Structures are given as C-alpha cells and as structure tokens.
Amino acid sequence: MPSKKNAPKESQLAGTQTPDRANTNAKLQSLEAFRSDATGQALRTNQGVKVADNQNSLKAGDRGPSLLEDFIMREKITHFDHERIPERIVHARGTGAHGFFQPYAAHAALTKAGFLQDPEKITPVFVRFSTVQGPRGSGDTVRDVRGFAVKFFTDEGNFDLVGNNMPVFFIQDAIKFPDFVHAVKPEPHNEMPTGGSAHDTFWDFVSLVPESAHMVMWAMSDRAIPKSLRTMEGFGVHTFRLINAKGEANFVKFHWKPKQGVLSLLWDEAQKLAGKDADFHRRDLWEAIETGNYPEWEFGVQIVPQADEHKFDFDLLDPTKLIPEELVPVTPLGRMVLNRNPDNFFAETEQVAFCPGHIVPGIDFSNDPLLQGRLFSYTDTQISRLGGPNFHEIPINRPLAANHNGQRDAQHRVTLDKGRAAYEPNSIDAGWPKETPAAAEDGGFESYPERIEAHKVRQRSPSFADHFSQARLFFQSMSPTEQEHIIAAYSFELGKVEREHIRAREVNEVLANIDLKLARRVAANLGLPAPKAATVKEQALTLKASPALSQMNLLGSGIKGRKVAVLVADGVEADLLDSLVKALQAESAAIKLLGPSSAPVTTSSGQPLAVDASMEGLPSVAFDAVWVAGGKAALKALSGDGTAVHFVLEAYKHLKPIGGDSDAQGWFDSLHLKADSGLLSGSDKKAYKAFVSAIGKHRVWKREAAAKAVPA
Ligand code: HDD
C-alpha cells in the first residue's frame, strides 16, 4: 500500500467505474515507490551494481572450478534458495485483488469508525479469497469453505475483516481449532486427500463433535463449490460490536452480498474443473478485473441492540449459529469494488497478513470464545510465516495511517527510527509519540467497557448446547434441488470413509438428529440400516425456514461477467455472429469464440476469423452458457466433430442454457436434447433476449431428470 506520505487522494480513487479508470490506477501505482518496474532499466545486483554477464559464473579458467569470490552468483543463488516461505497452515491456496470501499451514507449513529462516515470517502482495500484445506498448489474448485478476508486501509489504521463464505463455523471454542484442522487436513501417513474433506479423520472428528453439525451442513451444500469467487457471499461469522461517538454500542454481524448473485458449480463440474483448470477461480477473478467487469459486494450488518442480547433461541456468542435474516434483516452500509489485480502474487497475495485483532475505533469484539482465541493466533502465525514481528512493514501490510511507537529492531526491520527515546513516557524526545485520549477528535482506540463479574472456569455455556436446530433450519430452507445436492454430497464424502463405524456414527448420531429424511437417504446410499429416530430431543425454533439461505433466491440480476462460449467452425456466417456478439456485449457478458482448433476459421464469405481458444482448450465446464453460431457448413463441421458434440452434451448435462442460430436446431434434435426453457434457437432479437434471460437464471433446474440420461 502507499506510504502515509504518498497516500492516494480521494479524487485519485473515486469514479472507479468511469472510463478513465485505467489512468487512475496507473496514477495510484506511480505513487507507490516500492512497486518496481524494470522497463528500460539495467540489470543490477541487490546492492545496485550493474551486471555485465548474467550467463556465466566466475571460474578459474573456462573449464575450471567456480570461485567462491563470485558475489554476483552467490547473491543470486542465496536469494533463490530462500524464495519460498512457509505456506499458511490453513487457507494456503488463495488469490487476491485490490479495490475500494465506499459507504452509502454517514453511519454516525451506529459507529464512529471514520471510514463509515462520509459517502464521498473512498477507502482502499485488499481482499484475499482462499480455500481452507489444500496446500498452495491445490485445485480451486474442491469442496471446501472459502476464506473471504478484507483489509481496509482506513485513515485510522487497518481494519481486517477475516471471514468466510459461510456464516458459521465448525467449532465453538478456539482451543479446538488445532484438533479440527489436524482432522480436516490430509491424513498424516500418506498426505491424502489434497484439498478435500472426504476422508476418515475429518468425519471421525465431526461425527464425535456435534457442534460441527451446522457448519458441516453448509460444507455439504452448494456453497462449498462456488462457481466463482465473485459469486460468493461473505460473512464475518462472529458477533462484533459497533460503537458510536457517544459510546453507545450494538451487536452486529458483518455481511458481504455479491452483486453478481450467489452461484455455485455442480459437483461434476467442480471435479472436472479441478483437473481441466486447477486455477479456475483465480483465473476467473483475474480476467474479470482485467476486462473491466469489476466485481462488487454490498457491505451490511445485522444490528442487535445490546438490550436484545438474550432474545434469541441461540446465543449470539456461539459461532455455530447465524441470525436468520428474516429475524434481523441486513442493513446495507456501503459497497466494495475490486478493480485492480496485484502486480506480484508473492509480494501482495502471499505476504498479506490478516489478523482479526486489527480493528479501528468504533469497532469492538464480542466474547465469542472462537473469536477470542483468533485474536492471539493470527499475529503469532505471521511471525513464523513472515519471519518476525515486523510483518506490518511489508508493503502490502503497511497501514495508510502513521504508526509511530517505541517498538524497535527485530528481524527485517525496514523503518529507520529517528529519535532516542524508544519508550513512553519520555522527556528526551519531548514526550513523542504521545497517547491520544479516546474522547479527543480522532481519538485513540478504547475498548467497550463491558461489565464482567464471573468465576474463572473452563466451561461451555449451557446456551451453546443446541447443535442441531440450525442445521435443520438450513436443510429445510433449501429447495428440493439443493436438498438433493446435500444428500449426494454426504453420500459421496461418507462413501470415501473407510471405517464403517464412522459412517454409521455420522448417520445415526448427527444426521438423524438434523433430519430423518436426510439421514435415511444417506444411509440407503451407504448401504447402512435406516435410522429409526433422533437420539436428541428437537429444540423448537421460532422459524421453520429461512428463505434467505437458499441460493435459488440469490441469483442476482443481469448477466454481467457471465461466460458464454460461442462455437464456430469454417463456414460460419459472420453477420449472424456479429449480431449475437453485440446482443451479449450489450449485457456485459464475457464472450469467447471457440473453434475446432486454435487456428482462425474461415467465414462463409471467405474471411479469416480469429478464435479465442479451441473447444478442447476451454471446455464447456469453464462456461455459463453455449451458443452455436450458424452457417450450414459450420454446423455440418461442428456436428461431425466429437469435441464439439461433447461440448454441447456436457453443457446440457450441466443444465446450462444452450442456444444457436436457427440452423442449429437440427443438430440439437439429432443429439436428442429435449426442448426446455434453456434450449433455444433463432437468429433474431427475440431469440437473443430469451438466451440472455436463460443465462440470468443460471441453470435450467427442470432439466435435471432429462440430463441424467446424457453420458458424463
Ligand atoms: Fe482462521 C487464516 C477465516 C477460525 C487461525 N482464517 C484464515 C484466513 C481466513 C480465516 C479467511 C486466511 C486469511 C488470508 O487470506 O491470509 N478462521 C477464519 C474464520 C474463522 C477462523 C472465518 C472462524 C470464524 N482461524 C480460526 C481459529 C484459529 C484460526 C479459531 C485459531 C485459533 N486462521 C488461523 C491462522 C491463519 C488463519 C492459523 C493461517 C494463516 C494466517 O492465519 O494468516 O492463524
């Protein structure tokens, strides 16, 4: 981030969606002295010495031994030897982007946090999305929770909102985190599976720890296989506090709602993508930003007055519970737009260090015991991961706000501290740096003075004891399609568990207590006896269902950024193609022309037409929809090309909208594709409109039964 001195002016960041955005970005980057651009520069050593020969090491004769004296080679190899740093113990695989946050209005009644006071105020952010289980090189589309970590570079210091794409967590107390992570990570003897939870140690742990039931339900739902990082909700998970200038506090839960809709992959797609493009999610985010399809989220809070703390049928401090939005709606506070890709993955995405303990005045923690433990863990982890306590000096972590204090030295210290008094109070440096009273304008951080009178105990509050009701609420809030996906996911995962007693325990002691239909269906798929009854008495909830939890209600609007494959071959009619492309461009869809190979095709009028990729290079699983471009010769070529046939059949199987110019209908018929709202042909505005509308609905769920007959 820019140093304080070089902090971007609001006018340089504002208007992010305007055409001169590229210029603005260039200006912003030119302010950041640490960004190194080698264009036109001489090759030098780290000490600034120009290098004359970068091809040969210094030797005693051209066939003689290398000389220790070769400081150029030694510097280069020493640096190389240390190029890798320990990966994150969890959330190792991730991808990041820069952007900005802008509040919709002044939220002074709610919080005194400076970045939420002025709708003109732009706060830079850096976001890192991640999977949890797999190592840095694992696939993007595995079934897993996704990290959603946002660093706000506010004028009052950095605020890190280190959340996930699911609103609850597996455990209630941080002391269980190492156990949980050891269970979900690859098994210790053979380091398998990479990037997945379908193995014995995970299911052993979660079947023994029923507080995980709700979160496991989310992990078995479509939320765990997001279509894109752009189509995920984000959650702060814990209850936090917002505090205004009068010292009045409210409990809040933080939410990120994607403007792009909340969309997921199908399991078959997710598995295929993990092989065909293991970078699918990071590529998608990168390309969306490069092409100006900036993803946007609405930032909001559920607000609970402190007086209402005990008005719910769960405990606000229990991180395995969510507050249904039907009980407390989300109040929108502002928007976040991601509009700039990093220049260097390592320096930015890898070295960024998030800590839930990084908060600013106006925000405070709650006593959630999971959050309390996290406040210790993250700083500690950065010390070993980034090599010492000065990780805040790494450019991506530097606050925009000044950070003078008496902390000195240690590994990797970059700041040259002037002054002699590295202590406070002092009289030698006239007392600087000094405290700022909380009551002053732009006052110092002050914790909410919560009254606590308690015994020092190792105990779980009885109000944390209900583990199944919200898991049931989630399952019963799903559409029939989503429920089927959940049943299939439990069956798949438990099917990979070798020990039958673990499968049986999950079915009988967890699933049966959530929903007997779910438990019986999974038992049948595993060949286990059907459980007869729940073992734990059901706790009645105020709500029977929460529609806000079903993705079917969260599709978003429009097709901005949705990916459409247009299949072309020799003989394609350029005019028809042009009208289709224009119709899709008008909706800001991301279009790729795919040919039988990467070579240009020849149009019906004999002109060469460049394609973006071959159908093999960019398979149907990478797209949201397919259009077959017309022209009799082109269709003849496509229908005789096995890759093209597979492309269309696979898109059909994955319930994607498929359209084509009028002549394509014959081909669809010959493939025995059944007519439905997402299978269209025509070469006029009406047909294009129907195609756009089908893409907006994401998938043709009614096709599921017919699609089963299509080969995988
Ligand atoms: Fe954590 C990383 C989210 C519980 C300890 N966590 C990490 C990241 C995210 C989360 C998004 C990656 C940040 C990045 O992109 O660099 N973690 C969560 C959420 C939790 C949670 C939403 C529960 C609500 N985590 C949690 C607990 C502990 C940790 C209870 C320890 C007691 N988490 C860590 C860590 C990591 C981490 C070991 C690994 C790398 C890092 O911190 O920087 O400290």
mmCIF file of C-alpha atoms and ligand atoms in Angstrom, residues 88-91 128 130 147-149 162-164 169 174 177 237-238 352 354 370 373-374 377-378 381-382 385, ligand 1:
data_model
loop_
_atom_site.group_PDB
_atom_site.id
_atom_site.type_symbol
_atom_site.label_atom_id
_atom_site.label_comp_id
_atom_site.label_asym_id
_atom_site.label_seq_id
_atom_site.Cartn_x
_atom_site.Cartn_y
_atom_site.Cartn_z
ATOM 1 C CA ARG A 88 -0.319 -20.756 5.665
ATOM 2 C CA ILE A 89 -1.263 -23.726 7.864
ATOM 3 C CA VAL A 90 -4.843 -23.187 6.712
ATOM 4 C CA HIS A 91 -6.075 -21.076 3.757
ATOM 5 C CA ARG A 128 -7.755 -12.403 -0.346
ATOM 6 C CA SER A 130 -8.871 -18.826 -0.258
ATOM 7 C CA GLY A 147 -11.902 -17.609 3.082
ATOM 8 C CA PHE A 148 -13.076 -14.042 2.441
ATOM 9 C CA ALA A 149 -10.552 -11.728 4.092
ATOM 10 C CA VAL A 162 -11.230 -12.066 8.221
ATOM 11 C CA GLY A 163 -14.334 -14.007 7.291
ATOM 12 C CA ASN A 164 -15.543 -16.947 5.250
ATOM 13 C CA PHE A 169 -18.002 -22.303 11.959
ATOM 14 C CA ALA A 174 -10.630 -21.753 19.702
ATOM 15 C CA PHE A 177 -9.036 -25.365 16.251
ATOM 16 C CA VAL A 237 -19.150 -15.044 11.316
ATOM 17 C CA HIS A 238 -18.703 -13.782 14.899
ATOM 18 C CA VAL A 352 -0.538 -10.104 3.071
ATOM 19 C CA PHE A 354 -4.638 -10.643 8.113
ATOM 20 C CA LEU A 370 -13.670 -18.644 18.970
ATOM 21 C CA GLY A 373 -8.663 -17.296 20.502
ATOM 22 C CA ARG A 374 -8.274 -15.968 16.975
ATOM 23 C CA SER A 377 -3.415 -16.914 16.743
ATOM 24 C CA TYR A 378 -3.051 -14.699 13.693
ATOM 25 C CA THR A 381 1.272 -17.214 12.857
ATOM 26 C CA GLN A 382 2.567 -14.201 10.888
ATOM 27 C CA ARG A 385 5.266 -17.268 8.312
HETATM 28 FE FE1 HDD B 1 -8.587 -18.570 10.624
HETATM 29 C C1 HDD B 1 -6.203 -17.915 8.314
HETATM 30 C C2 HDD B 1 -11.002 -17.278 8.486
HETATM 31 C C3 HDD B 1 -11.054 -19.515 12.801
HETATM 32 C C4 HDD B 1 -6.227 -19.428 12.856
HETATM 33 N N1 HDD B 1 -8.607 -17.775 8.759
HETATM 34 C C5 HDD B 1 -7.504 -17.580 7.971
HETATM 35 C C6 HDD B 1 -7.892 -16.963 6.737
HETATM 36 C C7 HDD B 1 -9.248 -16.786 6.787
HETATM 37 C C8 HDD B 1 -9.690 -17.289 8.069
HETATM 38 C C9 HDD B 1 -10.128 -16.174 5.721
HETATM 39 C C10 HDD B 1 -6.967 -16.624 5.592
HETATM 40 C C11 HDD B 1 -6.561 -15.186 5.628
HETATM 41 C C12 HDD B 1 -5.680 -14.874 4.432
HETATM 42 O O1 HDD B 1 -6.216 -14.837 3.316
HETATM 43 O O2 HDD B 1 -4.485 -14.702 4.632
HETATM 44 N N2 HDD B 1 -10.626 -18.501 10.605
HETATM 45 C C13 HDD B 1 -11.416 -17.841 9.691
HETATM 46 C C14 HDD B 1 -12.770 -17.799 10.175
HETATM 47 C C15 HDD B 1 -12.793 -18.446 11.370
HETATM 48 C C16 HDD B 1 -11.430 -18.871 11.654
HETATM 49 C C17 HDD B 1 -13.921 -17.148 9.441
HETATM 50 C C18 HDD B 1 -13.927 -18.695 12.307
HETATM 51 C C19 HDD B 1 -14.989 -17.985 12.341
HETATM 52 N N3 HDD B 1 -8.630 -19.370 12.463
HETATM 53 C C20 HDD B 1 -9.740 -19.650 13.219
HETATM 54 C C21 HDD B 1 -9.347 -20.067 14.545
HETATM 55 C C22 HDD B 1 -7.968 -20.032 14.574
HETATM 56 C C23 HDD B 1 -7.545 -19.591 13.262
HETATM 57 C C24 HDD B 1 -10.296 -20.452 15.660
HETATM 58 C C25 HDD B 1 -7.008 -20.364 15.681
HETATM 59 C C26 HDD B 1 -7.298 -20.466 16.934
HETATM 60 N N4 HDD B 1 -6.572 -18.736 10.553
HETATM 61 C C27 HDD B 1 -5.794 -19.069 11.624
HETATM 62 C C28 HDD B 1 -4.316 -18.990 11.332
HETATM 63 C C29 HDD B 1 -4.312 -18.458 9.860
HETATM 64 C C30 HDD B 1 -5.796 -18.389 9.519
HETATM 65 C C31 HDD B 1 -3.536 -20.211 11.604
HETATM 66 C C32 HDD B 1 -3.473 -19.219 8.856
HETATM 67 C C33 HDD B 1 -2.675 -18.190 8.111
HETATM 68 C C34 HDD B 1 -2.969 -16.941 8.753
HETATM 69 O O3 HDD B 1 -3.808 -17.154 9.807
HETATM 70 O O4 HDD B 1 -2.549 -15.854 8.443
HETATM 71 O O5 HDD B 1 -3.709 -18.102 12.190
#
